[in-house]
PDB file of C-alpha atoms and ligand atoms in Angstrom:
ATOM      1  CA  MET A   1      16.178 -10.202  -9.388  1.00 85.00           C
ATOM      2  CA  ASP A   2      14.746  -8.605  -6.234  1.00 90.00           C
ATOM      3  CA  LEU A   3      11.305 -10.145  -5.891  1.00 96.00           C
ATOM      4  CA  GLY A   4      10.229  -7.608  -3.264  1.00 96.00           C
ATOM      5  CA  LEU A   5       9.141 -10.320  -0.841  1.00 98.00           C
ATOM      6  CA  ALA A   6      11.340  -9.254   2.077  1.00 97.00           C
ATOM      7  CA  GLY A   7       9.091  -8.246   4.967  1.00 96.00           C
ATOM      8  CA  ARG A   8       5.954  -9.661   3.341  1.00 98.00           C
ATOM      9  CA  VAL A   9       3.705 -12.016   5.306  1.00 98.00           C
ATOM     10  CA  ALA A  10       2.374 -15.236   3.784  1.00 98.00           C
ATOM     11  CA  LEU A  11      -0.101 -17.884   4.866  1.00 99.00           C
ATOM     12  CA  VAL A  12       0.647 -21.256   3.303  1.00 99.00           C
ATOM     13  CA  ALA A  13      -1.985 -23.964   3.835  1.00 99.00           C
ATOM     14  CA  GLY A  14      -1.108 -27.649   3.509  1.00 98.00           C
ATOM     15  CA  ALA A  15       2.495 -26.745   4.225  1.00 98.00           C
ATOM     16  CA  SER A  16       3.956 -29.522   6.373  1.00 98.00           C
ATOM     17  CA  THR A  17       5.103 -31.606   3.390  1.00 97.00           C
ATOM     18  CA  GLY A  18       5.250 -31.656  -0.411  1.00 97.00           C
ATOM     19  CA  LEU A  19       4.378 -28.655  -2.545  1.00 98.00           C
ATOM     20  CA  GLY A  20       3.122 -26.440   0.291  1.00 98.00           C
ATOM     21  CA  ARG A  21       6.278 -26.983   2.287  1.00 98.00           C
ATOM     22  CA  ALA A  22       8.470 -26.198  -0.731  1.00 98.00           C
ATOM     23  CA  VAL A  23       6.529 -22.975  -1.349  1.00 98.00           C
ATOM     24  CA  ALA A  24       6.800 -21.906   2.305  1.00 98.00           C
ATOM     25  CA  GLU A  25      10.525 -22.584   2.254  1.00 98.00           C
ATOM     26  CA  ARG A  26      11.115 -20.574  -0.923  1.00 98.00           C
ATOM     27  CA  LEU A  27       8.994 -17.631   0.228  1.00 98.00           C
ATOM     28  CA  ALA A  28      10.976 -17.613   3.491  1.00 98.00           C
ATOM     29  CA  ARG A  29      14.260 -17.672   1.560  1.00 98.00           C
ATOM     30  CA  GLU A  30      13.040 -14.557  -0.240  1.00 98.00           C
ATOM     31  CA  GLY A  31      12.546 -12.851   3.126  1.00 98.00           C
ATOM     32  CA  ALA A  32       8.862 -13.442   3.929  1.00 98.00           C
ATOM     33  CA  ASP A  33       7.545 -14.369   7.385  1.00 98.00           C
ATOM     34  CA  ILE A  34       5.071 -17.213   7.226  1.00 98.00           C
ATOM     35  CA  VAL A  35       2.144 -18.890   8.943  1.00 98.00           C
ATOM     36  CA  VAL A  36       2.261 -22.548   7.929  1.00 98.00           C
ATOM     37  CA  ASN A  37      -0.739 -24.836   8.293  1.00 98.00           C
ATOM     38  CA  ALA A  38      -1.529 -28.566   8.100  1.00 98.00           C
ATOM     39  CA  ARG A  39      -3.581 -30.937  10.266  1.00 98.00           C
ATOM     40  CA  SER A  40      -0.839 -32.946  11.956  1.00 98.00           C
ATOM     41  CA  ARG A  41       0.661 -30.702  14.637  1.00 98.00           C
ATOM     42  CA  GLU A  42       3.833 -32.719  15.137  1.00 98.00           C
ATOM     43  CA  THR A  43       4.942 -32.756  11.496  1.00 98.00           C
ATOM     44  CA  LEU A  44       3.935 -29.125  11.058  1.00 98.00           C
ATOM     45  CA  GLU A  45       5.936 -27.938  14.078  1.00 98.00           C
ATOM     46  CA  ALA A  46       8.993 -29.856  12.872  1.00 98.00           C
ATOM     47  CA  THR A  47       8.640 -28.331   9.381  1.00 98.00           C
ATOM     48  CA  ALA A  48       8.220 -24.817  10.781  1.00 98.00           C
ATOM     49  CA  ALA A  49      11.304 -25.215  12.977  1.00 98.00           C
ATOM     50  CA  GLU A  50      13.401 -26.482  10.041  1.00 98.00           C
ATOM     51  CA  ILE A  51      12.356 -23.672   7.708  1.00 98.00           C
ATOM     52  CA  ALA A  52      12.983 -21.082  10.418  1.00 98.00           C
ATOM     53  CA  ARG A  53      16.438 -22.534  11.090  1.00 98.00           C
ATOM     54  CA  GLU A  54      17.354 -22.624   7.396  1.00 98.00           C
ATOM     55  CA  THR A  55      16.055 -19.171   6.498  1.00 98.00           C
ATOM     56  CA  GLY A  56      16.189 -17.100   9.685  1.00 98.00           C
ATOM     57  CA  ARG A  57      12.575 -15.997   9.137  1.00 98.00           C
ATOM     58  CA  ARG A  58       9.670 -16.246  11.605  1.00 98.00           C
ATOM     59  CA  ILE A  59       7.663 -19.359  10.715  1.00 98.00           C
ATOM     60  CA  VAL A  60       4.536 -19.832  12.824  1.00 98.00           C
ATOM     61  CA  PRO A  61       2.875 -23.270  12.832  1.00 98.00           C
ATOM     62  CA  ALA A  62      -0.937 -23.080  12.921  1.00 98.00           C
ATOM     63  CA  PRO A  63      -2.434 -26.582  12.898  1.00 98.00           C
ATOM     64  CA  GLY A  64      -5.975 -27.060  11.588  1.00 98.00           C
ATOM     65  CA  ASP A  65      -8.172 -28.501   8.871  1.00 98.00           C
ATOM     66  CA  VAL A  66      -8.887 -26.092   6.023  1.00 98.00           C
ATOM     67  CA  THR A  67     -12.163 -27.843   5.219  1.00 98.00           C
ATOM     68  CA  SER A  68     -13.424 -25.941   8.280  1.00 98.00           C
ATOM     69  CA  GLU A  69     -14.536 -22.358   7.638  1.00 98.00           C
ATOM     70  CA  GLN A  70     -13.652 -21.456  11.223  1.00 98.00           C
ATOM     71  CA  CYS A  71     -10.137 -22.841  10.815  1.00 98.00           C
ATOM     72  CA  CYS A  72      -9.595 -20.729   7.676  1.00 98.00           C
ATOM     73  CA  ALA A  73     -10.753 -17.579   9.492  1.00 98.00           C
ATOM     74  CA  GLU A  74      -8.475 -18.423  12.453  1.00 98.00           C
ATOM     75  CA  LEU A  75      -5.470 -18.887  10.162  1.00 98.00           C
ATOM     76  CA  VAL A  76      -5.911 -15.398   8.756  1.00 98.00           C
ATOM     77  CA  LYS A  77      -6.358 -14.033  12.296  1.00 98.00           C
ATOM     78  CA  THR A  78      -3.134 -15.758  13.355  1.00 98.00           C
ATOM     79  CA  ALA A  79      -1.216 -14.091  10.522  1.00 98.00           C
ATOM     80  CA  VAL A  80      -2.643 -10.646  11.244  1.00 98.00           C
ATOM     81  CA  GLY A  81      -2.377 -11.090  15.032  1.00 98.00           C
ATOM     82  CA  THR A  82       1.263 -12.170  14.807  1.00 98.00           C
ATOM     83  CA  PHE A  83       2.614 -10.003  12.002  1.00 98.00           C
ATOM     84  CA  GLY A  84       0.042  -7.215  11.656  1.00 98.00           C
ATOM     85  CA  ARG A  85      -0.789  -7.994   8.031  1.00 98.00           C
ATOM     86  CA  LEU A  86      -1.344 -10.711   5.432  1.00 98.00           C
ATOM     87  CA  ASP A  87       0.072 -10.182   1.955  1.00 98.00           C
ATOM     88  CA  VAL A  88       0.185 -13.599   0.319  1.00 98.00           C
ATOM     89  CA  LEU A  89      -2.253 -16.519   0.546  1.00 99.00           C
ATOM     90  CA  ILE A  90      -1.287 -19.925  -0.799  1.00 99.00           C
ATOM     91  CA  ALA A  91      -4.510 -22.002  -0.836  1.00 99.00           C
ATOM     92  CA  ASN A  92      -3.515 -25.653  -0.742  1.00 98.00           C
ATOM     93  CA  ALA A  93      -4.491 -28.952   0.900  1.00 98.00           C
ATOM     94  CA  GLY A  94      -4.226 -32.673   0.236  1.00 96.00           C
ATOM     95  CA  GLY A  95      -5.770 -34.395  -2.742  1.00 95.00           C
ATOM     96  CA  PRO A  96      -8.865 -36.632  -2.720  1.00 96.00           C
ATOM     97  CA  PRO A  97      -8.420 -40.411  -3.054  1.00 94.00           C
ATOM     98  CA  PRO A  98      -7.821 -41.922  -6.502  1.00 93.00           C
ATOM     99  CA  GLY A  99     -10.571 -43.903  -8.272  1.00 94.00           C
ATOM    100  CA  GLY A 100     -13.045 -43.778 -11.145  1.00 95.00           C
ATOM    101  CA  ALA A 101     -16.827 -43.293 -11.445  1.00 96.00           C
ATOM    102  CA  ASP A 102     -17.598 -46.751 -10.034  1.00 96.00           C
ATOM    103  CA  ALA A 103     -15.540 -46.161  -6.926  1.00 96.00           C
ATOM    104  CA  PHE A 104     -17.392 -43.419  -5.060  1.00 98.00           C
ATOM    105  CA  ALA A 105     -20.821 -42.518  -3.673  1.00 98.00           C
ATOM    106  CA  PRO A 106     -21.942 -38.840  -3.703  1.00 98.00           C
ATOM    107  CA  GLU A 107     -20.636 -38.293  -0.162  1.00 98.00           C
ATOM    108  CA  SER A 108     -17.069 -38.696  -1.452  1.00 98.00           C
ATOM    109  CA  TYR A 109     -17.693 -35.946  -4.006  1.00 98.00           C
ATOM    110  CA  ARG A 110     -18.978 -33.685  -1.230  1.00 98.00           C
ATOM    111  CA  LYS A 111     -15.805 -34.324   0.753  1.00 98.00           C
ATOM    112  CA  ALA A 112     -13.629 -33.600  -2.291  1.00 98.00           C
ATOM    113  CA  LEU A 113     -15.473 -30.322  -2.851  1.00 98.00           C
ATOM    114  CA  GLU A 114     -14.874 -29.386   0.792  1.00 98.00           C
ATOM    115  CA  LEU A 115     -11.194 -30.292   0.548  1.00 98.00           C
ATOM    116  CA  ASN A 116     -10.244 -28.695  -2.739  1.00 98.00           C
ATOM    117  CA  LEU A 117     -12.901 -26.110  -3.615  1.00 98.00           C
ATOM    118  CA  MET A 118     -14.399 -24.867  -0.343  1.00 98.00           C
ATOM    119  CA  SER A 119     -11.026 -24.662   1.425  1.00 98.00           C
ATOM    120  CA  THR A 120      -9.844 -22.225  -1.267  1.00 98.00           C
ATOM    121  CA  VAL A 121     -13.071 -20.208  -1.111  1.00 99.00           C
ATOM    122  CA  GLN A 122     -12.959 -20.025   2.697  1.00 98.00           C
ATOM    123  CA  LEU A 123      -9.293 -19.029   2.847  1.00 99.00           C
ATOM    124  CA  ALA A 124      -9.642 -16.389   0.134  1.00 99.00           C
ATOM    125  CA  LEU A 125     -12.809 -14.846   1.598  1.00 98.00           C
ATOM    126  CA  ALA A 126     -11.055 -14.533   4.955  1.00 98.00           C
ATOM    127  CA  ALA A 127      -7.790 -13.186   3.483  1.00 99.00           C
ATOM    128  CA  VAL A 128      -9.014 -10.641   0.916  1.00 98.00           C
ATOM    129  CA  PRO A 129     -10.384  -8.059   3.428  1.00 98.00           C
ATOM    130  CA  GLU A 130      -6.945  -7.949   5.122  1.00 98.00           C
ATOM    131  CA  MET A 131      -5.189  -7.503   1.761  1.00 98.00           C
ATOM    132  CA  ARG A 132      -7.639  -4.751   0.801  1.00 98.00           C
ATOM    133  CA  LYS A 133      -6.574  -2.762   3.867  1.00 97.00           C
ATOM    134  CA  LYS A 134      -3.025  -2.539   2.465  1.00 97.00           C
ATOM    135  CA  ARG A 135      -4.103  -2.356  -1.192  1.00 98.00           C
ATOM    136  CA  TRP A 136      -1.674  -5.164  -2.019  1.00 98.00           C
ATOM    137  CA  GLY A 137      -2.212  -8.896  -2.079  1.00 98.00           C
ATOM    138  CA  ARG A 138      -1.606 -12.193  -3.806  1.00 98.00           C
ATOM    139  CA  VAL A 139      -4.008 -15.152  -3.799  1.00 99.00           C
ATOM    140  CA  ILE A 140      -2.510 -18.278  -5.350  1.00 99.00           C
ATOM    141  CA  ALA A 141      -4.413 -21.560  -5.451  1.00 99.00           C
ATOM    142  CA  ILE A 142      -2.594 -24.849  -5.986  1.00 98.00           C
ATOM    143  CA  THR A 143      -4.787 -27.195  -8.028  1.00 98.00           C
ATOM    144  CA  SER A 144      -3.765 -29.709 -10.716  1.00 98.00           C
ATOM    145  CA  VAL A 145      -3.444 -30.032 -14.484  1.00 97.00           C
ATOM    146  CA  SER A 146      -6.830 -31.751 -14.108  1.00 96.00           C
ATOM    147  CA  VAL A 147      -8.387 -28.268 -14.336  1.00 97.00           C
ATOM    148  CA  LYS A 148      -7.382 -28.283 -18.014  1.00 96.00           C
ATOM    149  CA  GLN A 149      -7.410 -31.989 -18.853  1.00 95.00           C
ATOM    150  CA  PRO A 150      -8.868 -34.733 -16.641  1.00 96.00           C
ATOM    151  CA  VAL A 151      -6.296 -37.120 -15.168  1.00 93.00           C
ATOM    152  CA  GLU A 152      -7.173 -40.807 -15.601  1.00 90.00           C
ATOM    153  CA  GLY A 153      -8.442 -42.478 -12.431  1.00 91.00           C
ATOM    154  CA  LEU A 154      -8.878 -39.239 -10.476  1.00 95.00           C
ATOM    155  CA  ILE A 155     -12.576 -38.517 -10.863  1.00 97.00           C
ATOM    156  CA  LEU A 156     -12.892 -36.696  -7.529  1.00 98.00           C
ATOM    157  CA  SER A 157      -9.995 -34.363  -8.277  1.00 97.00           C
ATOM    158  CA  ASN A 158     -11.170 -33.845 -11.863  1.00 98.00           C
ATOM    159  CA  THR A 159     -14.613 -32.865 -10.543  1.00 98.00           C
ATOM    160  CA  ALA A 160     -13.699 -30.681  -7.568  1.00 97.00           C
ATOM    161  CA  ARG A 161     -10.789 -28.643  -8.899  1.00 98.00           C
ATOM    162  CA  PRO A 162     -12.196 -26.856 -11.958  1.00 98.00           C
ATOM    163  CA  GLY A 163     -14.483 -24.870  -9.630  1.00 98.00           C
ATOM    164  CA  VAL A 164     -11.342 -23.339  -8.101  1.00 98.00           C
ATOM    165  CA  VAL A 165     -10.472 -21.828 -11.473  1.00 98.00           C
ATOM    166  CA  GLY A 166     -13.984 -20.367 -11.826  1.00 98.00           C
ATOM    167  CA  PHE A 167     -13.770 -18.891  -8.342  1.00 98.00           C
ATOM    168  CA  VAL A 168     -10.234 -17.484  -8.640  1.00 98.00           C
ATOM    169  CA  LYS A 169     -10.850 -16.016 -12.097  1.00 98.00           C
ATOM    170  CA  THR A 170     -14.027 -14.271 -10.920  1.00 98.00           C
ATOM    171  CA  LEU A 171     -12.361 -13.053  -7.732  1.00 98.00           C
ATOM    172  CA  SER A 172      -9.369 -11.747  -9.695  1.00 98.00           C
ATOM    173  CA  ARG A 173     -11.632  -9.406 -11.679  1.00 98.00           C
ATOM    174  CA  GLU A 174     -13.399  -8.127  -8.575  1.00 98.00           C
ATOM    175  CA  VAL A 175     -10.262  -7.322  -6.560  1.00 98.00           C
ATOM    176  CA  ALA A 176      -7.811  -6.232  -9.287  1.00 98.00           C
ATOM    177  CA  ARG A 177      -8.389  -2.532  -8.588  1.00 98.00           C
ATOM    178  CA  ASP A 178      -7.540  -3.130  -4.906  1.00 98.00           C
ATOM    179  CA  GLY A 179      -4.038  -4.252  -5.897  1.00 98.00           C
ATOM    180  CA  ILE A 180      -4.830  -7.921  -5.243  1.00 98.00           C
ATOM    181  CA  LEU A 181      -3.725 -10.404  -7.895  1.00 98.00           C
ATOM    182  CA  CYS A 182      -5.202 -13.910  -8.006  1.00 99.00           C
ATOM    183  CA  ASN A 183      -3.843 -16.852  -9.967  1.00 99.00           C
ATOM    184  CA  VAL A 184      -3.969 -20.633 -10.099  1.00 98.00           C
ATOM    185  CA  VAL A 185      -1.063 -23.025 -10.493  1.00 98.00           C
ATOM    186  CA  ALA A 186      -1.737 -26.426 -11.985  1.00 98.00           C
ATOM    187  CA  PRO A 187       0.960 -28.996 -11.162  1.00 98.00           C
ATOM    188  CA  GLY A 188       1.529 -31.979 -13.429  1.00 97.00           C
ATOM    189  CA  PHE A 189       3.520 -34.806 -11.842  1.00 96.00           C
ATOM    190  CA  ILE A 190       5.724 -33.463  -9.062  1.00 97.00           C
ATOM    191  CA  GLN A 191       7.596 -35.891  -6.823  1.00 96.00           C
ATOM    192  CA  THR A 192       5.869 -35.789  -3.387  1.00 93.00           C
ATOM    193  CA  ASP A 193       4.161 -38.210  -0.956  1.00 88.00           C
ATOM    194  CA  ARG A 194       0.864 -37.574  -2.731  1.00 86.00           C
ATOM    195  CA  LEU A 195       2.322 -38.731  -6.026  1.00 90.00           C
ATOM    196  CA  ARG A 196       3.592 -41.936  -4.462  1.00 89.00           C
ATOM    197  CA  GLU A 197      -0.014 -42.674  -3.342  1.00 86.00           C
ATOM    198  CA  LEU A 198      -1.207 -42.233  -6.920  1.00 88.00           C
ATOM    199  CA  PHE A 199       1.567 -44.470  -8.262  1.00 90.00           C
ATOM    200  CA  ASP A 200       0.601 -47.192  -5.764  1.00 90.00           C
ATOM    201  CA  ALA A 201      -3.063 -47.005  -6.858  1.00 88.00           C
ATOM    202  CA  ARG A 202      -2.161 -47.267 -10.561  1.00 89.00           C
ATOM    203  CA  ALA A 203       0.343 -50.058  -9.896  1.00 91.00           C
ATOM    204  CA  GLU A 204      -2.330 -52.110  -8.138  1.00 89.00           C
ATOM    205  CA  LYS A 205      -4.691 -51.637 -11.075  1.00 87.00           C
ATOM    206  CA  GLN A 206      -2.020 -52.585 -13.616  1.00 90.00           C
ATOM    207  CA  GLY A 207      -0.600 -55.479 -11.542  1.00 93.00           C
ATOM    208  CA  THR A 208       2.825 -53.862 -11.517  1.00 93.00           C
ATOM    209  CA  ASP A 209       4.921 -51.913  -9.013  1.00 93.00           C
ATOM    210  CA  TRP A 210       5.072 -48.197  -8.294  1.00 92.00           C
ATOM    211  CA  LYS A 211       8.536 -47.783  -9.806  1.00 93.00           C
ATOM    212  CA  SER A 212       7.294 -49.060 -13.196  1.00 94.00           C
ATOM    213  CA  VAL A 213       4.370 -46.625 -13.003  1.00 93.00           C
ATOM    214  CA  ARG A 214       6.771 -43.801 -12.184  1.00 94.00           C
ATOM    215  CA  GLU A 215       8.868 -44.687 -15.247  1.00 95.00           C
ATOM    216  CA  GLN A 216       5.794 -44.792 -17.520  1.00 94.00           C
ATOM    217  CA  ILE A 217       4.642 -41.423 -16.242  1.00 95.00           C
ATOM    218  CA  ALA A 218       8.072 -39.819 -16.516  1.00 96.00           C
ATOM    219  CA  ALA A 219       8.291 -41.078 -20.116  1.00 97.00           C
ATOM    220  CA  SER A 220       4.921 -39.434 -20.905  1.00 96.00           C
ATOM    221  CA  VAL A 221       6.259 -35.992 -19.899  1.00 98.00           C
ATOM    222  CA  PRO A 222       8.022 -34.146 -22.758  1.00 98.00           C
ATOM    223  CA  MET A 223      10.863 -33.231 -20.382  1.00 98.00           C
ATOM    224  CA  GLY A 224      11.225 -36.959 -19.623  1.00 98.00           C
ATOM    225  CA  ARG A 225      11.089 -36.610 -15.848  1.00 98.00           C
ATOM    226  CA  LEU A 226       8.897 -35.754 -12.895  1.00 97.00           C
ATOM    227  CA  GLY A 227       9.022 -32.275 -11.423  1.00 98.00           C
ATOM    228  CA  ARG A 228      10.664 -31.304  -8.155  1.00 98.00           C
ATOM    229  CA  PRO A 229       8.669 -29.442  -5.475  1.00 98.00           C
ATOM    230  CA  GLU A 230      11.166 -26.553  -5.585  1.00 98.00           C
ATOM    231  CA  GLU A 231      10.455 -26.095  -9.308  1.00 98.00           C
ATOM    232  CA  LEU A 232       6.776 -25.518  -8.551  1.00 98.00           C
ATOM    233  CA  ALA A 233       7.748 -23.317  -5.592  1.00 98.00           C
ATOM    234  CA  ALA A 234       9.844 -21.077  -7.854  1.00 98.00           C
ATOM    235  CA  ALA A 235       6.864 -20.388 -10.119  1.00 98.00           C
ATOM    236  CA  VAL A 236       4.557 -19.735  -7.163  1.00 98.00           C
ATOM    237  CA  THR A 237       7.129 -17.390  -5.629  1.00 98.00           C
ATOM    238  CA  PHE A 238       7.272 -15.394  -8.860  1.00 98.00           C
ATOM    239  CA  LEU A 239       3.465 -15.040  -8.806  1.00 98.00           C
ATOM    240  CA  ALA A 240       3.620 -13.950  -5.158  1.00 98.00           C
ATOM    241  CA  SER A 241       6.195 -11.296  -5.912  1.00 98.00           C
ATOM    242  CA  ASP A 242       6.323  -7.703  -7.136  1.00 97.00           C
ATOM    243  CA  ALA A 243       7.750  -9.097 -10.384  1.00 97.00           C
ATOM    244  CA  ALA A 244       4.291 -10.490 -11.281  1.00 98.00           C
ATOM    245  CA  SER A 245       2.669  -7.058 -10.948  1.00 97.00           C
ATOM    246  CA  TYR A 246       0.560  -7.311 -14.156  1.00 98.00           C
ATOM    247  CA  VAL A 247      -0.356 -10.998 -13.944  1.00 98.00           C
ATOM    248  CA  THR A 248      -3.815 -11.929 -12.667  1.00 98.00           C
ATOM    249  CA  GLY A 249      -6.686 -14.285 -13.462  1.00 98.00           C
ATOM    250  CA  HIS A 250      -4.394 -16.841 -15.050  1.00 98.00           C
ATOM    251  CA  THR A 251      -3.920 -20.596 -14.629  1.00 98.00           C
ATOM    252  CA  PHE A 252      -0.300 -21.735 -15.012  1.00 97.00           C
ATOM    253  CA  GLN A 253       0.632 -25.317 -15.708  1.00 97.00           C
ATOM    254  CA  ILE A 254       3.850 -26.425 -14.033  1.00 98.00           C
ATOM    255  CA  ASP A 255       4.092 -29.761 -15.786  1.00 98.00           C
ATOM    256  CA  GLY A 256       7.262 -30.195 -17.861  1.00 98.00           C
ATOM    257  CA  GLY A 257       5.150 -29.800 -21.010  1.00 98.00           C
ATOM    258  CA  LEU A 258       2.700 -32.611 -20.124  1.00 97.00           C
ATOM    259  CA  LEU A 259      -0.545 -31.076 -21.397  1.00 96.00           C
ATOM    260  CA  GLN A 260      -1.020 -30.906 -25.135  1.00 93.00           C
ATOM    261  CA  GLY A 261      -3.669 -28.156 -25.299  1.00 91.00           C
ATOM    262  CA  LEU A 262      -2.743 -24.805 -26.772  1.00 90.00           C
ATOM    263  CA  LEU A 263      -3.965 -22.707 -23.818  1.00 85.00           C
TER     264      LEU A 263
HETATM  265  N1  NAP B   1       2.392 -33.676  -6.366  1.00 92.50           N
HETATM  266  C1  NAP B   1       1.804 -33.624  -7.534  1.00 92.50           C
HETATM  267  O1  NAP B   1       2.341 -34.064  -8.534  1.00 92.50           O
HETATM  268  C2  NAP B   1       0.444 -32.987  -7.663  1.00 92.50           C
HETATM  269  C3  NAP B   1      -0.114 -32.903  -8.931  1.00 92.50           C
HETATM  270  C4  NAP B   1      -1.351 -32.310  -9.087  1.00 92.50           C
HETATM  271  C5  NAP B   1      -2.023 -31.834  -7.975  1.00 92.50           C
HETATM  272  N2  NAP B   1      -1.459 -31.945  -6.756  1.00 92.50           N
HETATM  273  C6  NAP B   1      -2.229 -31.429  -5.622  1.00 92.50           C
HETATM  274  O2  NAP B   1      -1.510 -30.408  -4.964  1.00 92.50           O
HETATM  275  C7  NAP B   1      -1.816 -30.442  -3.556  1.00 92.50           C
HETATM  276  C8  NAP B   1      -0.517 -30.607  -2.764  1.00 92.50           C
HETATM  277  O3  NAP B   1       0.097 -31.794  -3.231  1.00 92.50           O
HETATM  278  P1  NAP B   1       1.308 -32.519  -2.495  1.00 92.50           P
HETATM  279  O4  NAP B   1       1.861 -33.439  -3.516  1.00 92.50           O
HETATM  280  O5  NAP B   1       2.158 -31.541  -1.828  1.00 92.50           O
HETATM  281  O6  NAP B   1       0.497 -33.363  -1.386  1.00 92.50           O
HETATM  282  P2  NAP B   1       1.032 -33.987  -0.018  1.00 92.50           P
HETATM  283  O7  NAP B   1       2.476 -34.346  -0.112  1.00 92.50           O
HETATM  284  O8  NAP B   1       0.029 -35.042   0.304  1.00 92.50           O
HETATM  285  O9  NAP B   1       0.898 -32.777   1.038  1.00 92.50           O
HETATM  286  C9  NAP B   1      -0.349 -32.288   1.419  1.00 92.50           C
HETATM  287  C10 NAP B   1      -0.165 -31.295   2.561  1.00 92.50           C
HETATM  288  O10 NAP B   1      -1.445 -30.762   2.899  1.00 92.50           O
HETATM  289  C11 NAP B   1      -1.764 -31.053   4.266  1.00 92.50           C
HETATM  290  N3  NAP B   1      -3.207 -31.277   4.315  1.00 92.50           N
HETATM  291  C12 NAP B   1      -3.914 -32.289   3.767  1.00 92.50           C
HETATM  292  N4  NAP B   1      -5.230 -32.125   4.008  1.00 92.50           N
HETATM  293  C13 NAP B   1      -5.351 -30.974   4.728  1.00 92.50           C
HETATM  294  C14 NAP B   1      -6.439 -30.278   5.281  1.00 92.50           C
HETATM  295  N5  NAP B   1      -7.693 -30.736   5.151  1.00 92.50           N
HETATM  296  N6  NAP B   1      -6.214 -29.120   5.954  1.00 92.50           N
HETATM  297  C15 NAP B   1      -4.955 -28.650   6.102  1.00 92.50           C
HETATM  298  N7  NAP B   1      -3.880 -29.271   5.591  1.00 92.50           N
HETATM  299  C16 NAP B   1      -4.074 -30.421   4.908  1.00 92.50           C
HETATM  300  C17 NAP B   1      -0.899 -32.262   4.617  1.00 92.50           C
HETATM  301  O11 NAP B   1      -0.624 -32.391   5.999  1.00 92.50           O
HETATM  302  P3  NAP B   1      -1.675 -33.128   7.003  1.00 92.50           P
HETATM  303  O12 NAP B   1      -2.007 -34.441   6.389  1.00 92.50           O
HETATM  304  O13 NAP B   1      -0.954 -33.201   8.308  1.00 92.50           O
HETATM  305  O14 NAP B   1      -2.859 -32.221   7.081  1.00 92.50           O
HETATM  306  C18 NAP B   1       0.366 -31.896   3.844  1.00 92.50           C
HETATM  307  O15 NAP B   1       1.090 -30.918   4.543  1.00 92.50           O
HETATM  308  C19 NAP B   1      -2.784 -31.619  -3.366  1.00 92.50           C
HETATM  309  O16 NAP B   1      -4.109 -31.143  -3.420  1.00 92.50           O
HETATM  310  C20 NAP B   1      -2.474 -32.492  -4.557  1.00 92.50           C
HETATM  311  O17 NAP B   1      -3.540 -33.353  -4.884  1.00 92.50           O
HETATM  312  C21 NAP B   1      -0.242 -32.502  -6.557  1.00 92.50           C
END
């Protein structure tokens, strides 16, 4: 299927490793040029060089912290300054630390809101005016299944992420007539560095090791295994494409069947 992504320009935040990197790589394979972002310049530059080598696309590393409003505005400027347009925004960043209600003071909640909610708001508010100019755009926010069902021991994530769904859904209705489609993807358990951190935290609590936790979690997924970053990237790439031309305002679980709710 031709996804119509050749010649499109994407900005992928949180893209030096894990899910963001996999999405950037897949979008580039489909012919998009990309601005990739993360905080650590060294890892980001290495990732950008690898993706460029593998795909032959232009991959521009733009280091910065998406909790900063100025950084988000600069990222959009970099895309437009380099490629003359911005078609696809992938709003993504790291996850907040694991822990329950006893573990954190209010300041940690503020930081989680900055990391997972405000970064998405800031990136989208900067990107949408550029997409409006071309009357075509895709805003895709990477969150977590915690937007539909809280994940045990992740109170900060469970608190900060549902606001992303409220924001993206509202935005999707306001910009639909401008040709801009906005959706959320909600990963379950996908094998990345972030997941290893969560396994370590649970293992410590249970007095076991991370491999046992990984087995327990894999067994709790109907498909009997963790996801691979490229499986999430495939779904995101569909949403970014012309093929998703009547899909907006939706939240898609990419979770191997983990959640039990009907919707
Ligand atoms: N993997 C899963 O199973 C899963 C499940 C549910 C939700 N999620 C969520 O999905 C998102 C991506 O997950 P992942 O597994 O790919 O995580 P990851 O492996 O930790 O990768 C996070 C990426 O974001 C960058 N980053 C972190 N904080 C940033 C910031 N403030 N500004 C810019 N870039 C930032 C990191 O690079 P730097 O550190 O250099 O900035 C890295 O490139 C996270 O929010 C995670 O919590 C993941």
